[in-house]
Short mmCIF file of N, CA and C in Angstrom, two decimals:
data_model
loop_
_atom_site.label_atom_id
_atom_site.label_comp_id
_atom_site.label_asym_id
_atom_site.label_seq_id
_atom_site.Cartn_x
_atom_site.Cartn_y
_atom_site.Cartn_z
N MET Z 1 -4.71 -2.63 15.38
CA MET Z 1 -5.54 -2.53 14.17
C MET Z 1 -4.37 -3.07 13.14
N ASP Z 2 -5.07 -4.17 12.06
CA ASP Z 2 -4.03 -4.45 11.01
C ASP Z 2 -4.54 -4.00 9.59
N GLU Z 3 -5.51 -2.92 9.72
CA GLU Z 3 -5.58 -2.23 8.47
C GLU Z 3 -4.44 -1.60 7.92
N LYS Z 4 -4.73 -1.12 6.39
CA LYS Z 4 -3.68 -0.62 5.60
C LYS Z 4 -4.04 0.22 4.76
N ILE Z 5 -3.97 1.51 4.44
CA ILE Z 5 -4.31 2.01 3.32
C ILE Z 5 -2.99 2.90 2.32
N ILE Z 6 -3.55 3.02 1.16
CA ILE Z 6 -2.48 3.35 0.23
C ILE Z 6 -2.82 4.68 -0.19
N LEU Z 7 -2.00 5.83 0.18
CA LEU Z 7 -2.26 6.98 0.00
C LEU Z 7 -1.46 7.32 -1.57
N THR Z 8 -2.17 7.84 -2.45
CA THR Z 8 -1.55 8.50 -3.77
C THR Z 8 -1.41 9.92 -3.95
N GLY Z 9 -0.18 10.15 -4.49
CA GLY Z 9 0.11 11.70 -4.20
C GLY Z 9 -0.27 12.09 -5.79
N GLU Z 10 -0.30 13.22 -5.87
CA GLU Z 10 -0.69 13.72 -6.95
C GLU Z 10 0.44 13.77 -8.09
N ASP Z 11 1.85 13.13 -7.78
CA ASP Z 11 2.48 12.83 -8.58
C ASP Z 11 2.66 11.14 -9.21
N GLY Z 12 1.44 10.51 -8.55
CA GLY Z 12 1.18 9.20 -8.78
C GLY Z 12 1.87 8.15 -7.84
N GLU Z 13 2.84 8.72 -6.97
CA GLU Z 13 3.67 7.92 -6.37
C GLU Z 13 2.99 7.52 -5.00
N GLU Z 14 2.93 6.17 -4.68
CA GLU Z 14 2.19 5.69 -3.53
C GLU Z 14 2.85 5.34 -2.45
N LEU Z 15 2.39 5.60 -1.38
CA LEU Z 15 2.44 5.42 0.17
C LEU Z 15 1.72 4.57 1.10
N GLU Z 16 2.31 3.46 0.95
CA GLU Z 16 1.48 2.25 1.96
C GLU Z 16 1.56 2.67 3.65
N LEU Z 17 0.64 2.56 4.11
CA LEU Z 17 0.44 3.02 5.60
C LEU Z 17 -0.22 2.27 6.14
N TYR Z 18 -0.14 1.89 7.52
CA TYR Z 18 -0.58 1.25 8.27
C TYR Z 18 -1.28 1.98 9.49
N ILE Z 19 -2.85 1.31 9.66
CA ILE Z 19 -3.67 2.69 10.51
C ILE Z 19 -3.35 1.92 12.15
N LEU Z 20 -2.81 2.74 12.94
CA LEU Z 20 -2.52 2.73 14.01
C LEU Z 20 -4.22 2.95 15.02
N GLU Z 21 -4.67 4.05 14.54
CA GLU Z 21 -5.67 4.50 15.73
C GLU Z 21 -6.21 5.34 14.58
N GLU Z 22 -8.13 5.40 14.97
CA GLU Z 22 -8.90 6.27 14.53
C GLU Z 22 -9.65 6.90 15.50
N THR Z 23 -10.07 8.31 14.94
CA THR Z 23 -10.80 8.80 15.97
C THR Z 23 -11.75 10.02 15.40
N ARG Z 24 -12.58 10.47 16.02
CA ARG Z 24 -13.57 11.42 15.26
C ARG Z 24 -13.87 12.86 16.17
N ILE Z 25 -13.30 13.64 15.81
CA ILE Z 25 -13.79 15.08 16.71
C ILE Z 25 -14.40 16.37 15.90
N GLY Z 26 -15.03 16.56 16.38
CA GLY Z 26 -15.94 17.95 15.91
C GLY Z 26 -16.73 17.43 14.30
N GLY Z 27 -17.21 16.23 14.40
CA GLY Z 27 -17.51 15.64 13.07
C GLY Z 27 -16.63 15.27 11.99
N MET Z 28 -15.22 15.55 12.41
CA MET Z 28 -14.21 15.28 11.25
C MET Z 28 -13.58 13.92 11.90
N ASP Z 29 -13.40 13.13 10.65
CA ASP Z 29 -12.42 11.79 11.39
C ASP Z 29 -10.92 11.94 11.03
N TYR Z 30 -10.32 11.46 11.74
CA TYR Z 30 -8.81 11.58 11.68
C TYR Z 30 -8.23 10.22 11.87
N ILE Z 31 -7.04 9.48 11.37
CA ILE Z 31 -6.44 8.62 11.52
C ILE Z 31 -4.88 8.67 11.98
N LEU Z 32 -4.27 8.15 12.70
CA LEU Z 32 -3.07 7.94 12.95
C LEU Z 32 -2.26 6.86 12.08
N ALA Z 33 -1.53 6.81 11.17
CA ALA Z 33 -1.14 5.89 10.43
C ALA Z 33 0.46 6.07 10.46
N SER Z 34 1.12 4.88 10.28
CA SER Z 34 2.57 4.63 10.41
C SER Z 34 3.12 3.84 8.99
N ASP Z 35 4.46 4.33 8.62
CA ASP Z 35 4.83 3.55 7.00
C ASP Z 35 5.37 2.39 7.56
N VAL Z 36 5.47 1.92 8.84
CA VAL Z 36 5.73 0.29 9.50
C VAL Z 36 4.75 -0.31 10.10
N GLU Z 37 4.94 -1.38 9.91
CA GLU Z 37 3.51 -2.25 10.75
C GLU Z 37 3.91 -2.21 12.29
N SER Z 38 5.33 -2.28 12.63
CA SER Z 38 5.86 -2.21 14.23
C SER Z 38 7.27 -1.61 14.12
N GLY Z 39 7.25 -1.39 15.43
CA GLY Z 39 9.01 -0.63 15.49
C GLY Z 39 8.73 0.79 15.22
N ASP Z 40 10.26 1.36 14.99
CA ASP Z 40 10.11 2.72 14.39
C ASP Z 40 9.80 3.13 13.22
N GLY Z 41 8.86 4.23 13.06
CA GLY Z 41 8.81 4.50 11.53
C GLY Z 41 8.15 5.76 11.64
N ASN Z 42 7.87 6.34 10.49
CA ASN Z 42 7.29 7.87 10.53
C ASN Z 42 5.86 7.68 10.57
N CYS Z 43 5.18 8.75 11.41
CA CYS Z 43 4.10 8.69 11.56
C CYS Z 43 3.31 9.83 10.76
N TYR Z 44 2.18 9.55 10.73
CA TYR Z 44 1.13 10.80 9.84
C TYR Z 44 -0.09 10.70 10.56
N ILE Z 45 -0.32 11.77 10.48
CA ILE Z 45 -2.14 12.09 10.98
C ILE Z 45 -2.62 12.72 9.73
N LEU Z 46 -4.15 11.95 9.32
CA LEU Z 46 -4.63 12.08 8.24
C LEU Z 46 -5.90 12.19 8.56
N LYS Z 47 -6.43 13.74 7.89
CA LYS Z 47 -8.03 14.06 7.99
C LYS Z 47 -8.69 13.41 6.98
N ASP Z 48 -9.66 13.00 7.06
CA ASP Z 48 -10.54 12.40 6.24
C ASP Z 48 -11.49 13.52 5.21
N LYS Z 49 -11.27 13.85 4.10
CA LYS Z 49 -11.79 15.00 3.42
C LYS Z 49 -12.78 14.49 2.65
N SER Z 50 -13.17 13.38 2.48
CA SER Z 50 -14.07 12.68 1.54
C SER Z 50 -15.78 13.16 1.70
N ASP Z 51 -16.36 13.23 0.88
CA ASP Z 51 -17.83 13.61 0.80
C ASP Z 51 -18.67 12.63 0.19
N SER Z 52 -19.76 12.84 0.45
CA SER Z 52 -20.63 11.69 0.02
C SER Z 52 -20.67 11.08 -1.66
N ALA Z 53 -20.15 11.92 -2.27
CA ALA Z 53 -20.07 11.72 -3.51
C ALA Z 53 -18.73 10.95 -3.98
N ASP Z 54 -17.61 10.94 -2.78
CA ASP Z 54 -16.67 10.08 -3.48
C ASP Z 54 -16.65 8.88 -3.33
N THR Z 55 -16.12 7.75 -4.16
CA THR Z 55 -16.08 6.27 -4.28
C THR Z 55 -15.22 5.93 -3.53
N GLU Z 56 -13.91 6.45 -3.08
CA GLU Z 56 -13.10 6.23 -2.26
C GLU Z 56 -12.89 7.13 -1.20
N ALA Z 57 -12.24 6.78 -0.02
CA ALA Z 57 -11.80 8.00 0.75
C ALA Z 57 -10.75 8.78 0.37
N VAL Z 58 -11.17 10.15 0.88
CA VAL Z 58 -9.94 10.92 0.48
C VAL Z 58 -9.21 11.58 1.83
N TYR Z 59 -8.13 11.15 1.92
CA TYR Z 59 -7.35 11.65 2.92
C TYR Z 59 -6.21 12.93 2.70
N GLU Z 60 -6.05 13.86 3.71
CA GLU Z 60 -5.00 14.57 3.27
C GLU Z 60 -4.24 14.72 4.92
N ILE Z 61 -2.75 14.67 4.87
CA ILE Z 61 -1.90 14.85 5.75
C ILE Z 61 -1.98 16.22 6.55
N VAL Z 62 -2.56 16.10 7.83
CA VAL Z 62 -2.57 17.31 8.70
C VAL Z 62 -1.38 18.04 8.85
N GLU Z 63 -1.16 19.40 8.66
CA GLU Z 63 -0.19 20.38 8.55
C GLU Z 63 -0.08 21.37 9.28
N ASP Z 64 -1.64 22.05 9.50
CA ASP Z 64 -1.84 23.19 10.43
C ASP Z 64 -1.28 22.70 11.72
N GLU Z 65 -0.17 23.49 12.48
CA GLU Z 65 0.56 22.94 13.59
C GLU Z 65 -0.06 23.04 14.91
N LYS Z 66 -1.31 23.88 15.00
CA LYS Z 66 -2.06 23.75 15.84
C LYS Z 66 -3.07 22.62 16.09
N GLU Z 67 -3.73 22.47 15.15
CA GLU Z 67 -4.40 21.07 14.48
C GLU Z 67 -3.53 20.09 14.85
N LEU Z 68 -2.10 19.94 14.50
CA LEU Z 68 -1.56 18.59 14.79
C LEU Z 68 -1.24 18.33 15.99
N ASP Z 69 -0.60 19.55 16.86
CA ASP Z 69 -0.39 19.44 17.88
C ASP Z 69 -1.29 19.11 18.90
N TYR Z 70 -2.61 19.37 18.87
CA TYR Z 70 -3.78 19.01 19.49
C TYR Z 70 -4.00 17.33 19.24
N LEU Z 71 -3.77 17.21 17.77
CA LEU Z 71 -4.07 15.78 17.60
C LEU Z 71 -2.89 14.64 17.83
N ILE Z 72 -2.00 15.09 18.13
CA ILE Z 72 -0.78 14.57 18.58
C ILE Z 72 -0.90 13.97 20.03
N ASN Z 73 -1.53 14.83 20.76
CA ASN Z 73 -1.58 14.70 22.47
C ASN Z 73 -2.35 13.75 22.44
N LEU Z 74 -3.92 14.08 21.62
CA LEU Z 74 -4.94 13.27 21.66
C LEU Z 74 -4.76 11.69 21.35
N PHE Z 75 -3.88 11.44 20.45
CA PHE Z 75 -3.45 10.12 19.97
C PHE Z 75 -2.65 9.24 20.69
N ALA Z 76 -1.92 10.29 21.64
CA ALA Z 76 -0.69 9.89 22.68
C ALA Z 76 -1.64 9.58 23.67
N GLU Z 77 -2.55 10.05 24.28
CA GLU Z 77 -3.40 9.44 25.34
C GLU Z 77 -4.14 8.13 24.97
N LEU Z 78 -4.76 7.97 23.53
CA LEU Z 78 -5.67 6.85 23.11
C LEU Z 78 -4.68 5.46 23.27
N LEU Z 79 -3.10 5.96 22.83
CA LEU Z 79 -2.13 5.16 22.83
C LEU Z 79 -1.42 5.29 23.67
N ASP Z 80 -1.68 4.94 24.81
CA ASP Z 80 -0.68 5.11 25.88
C ASP Z 80 0.62 4.66 26.19
N ASP Z 81 0.56 3.09 25.48
CA ASP Z 81 1.88 2.53 25.64
C ASP Z 81 2.91 2.87 24.28
N VAL Z 82 2.37 3.58 23.40
CA VAL Z 82 3.12 3.97 22.47
C VAL Z 82 3.90 5.65 22.51
N ASP Z 83 5.16 5.63 22.08
CA ASP Z 83 5.81 6.82 22.37
C ASP Z 83 5.57 7.63 20.88
N LEU Z 84 5.09 8.25 20.82
CA LEU Z 84 4.66 9.25 19.38
C LEU Z 84 5.56 10.38 19.30
N GLU Z 85 6.57 10.32 18.39
CA GLU Z 85 7.48 11.39 17.61
C GLU Z 85 7.07 11.82 16.65
N PHE Z 86 7.25 13.26 16.25
CA PHE Z 86 6.85 13.55 14.99
C PHE Z 86 8.02 14.45 14.41
#
């Protein structure tokens, strides 16, 4: 995937991320993204928190350890040629 998203924090700081993979579980959309296009970088798993009234997608970084562990394993299976480390 060559898609990018830009996250804007509450302090206005922007973080440009490259989307590596997307999946939908239990009606919720998740994105695996990295701060580098290829090679070693920081990975983030984002949950789509948007509702129908939002004009732009609203994402939040998954921080719940149980949810994060499950998603790391799922994305590792989807991307069997990539070594994920968080």
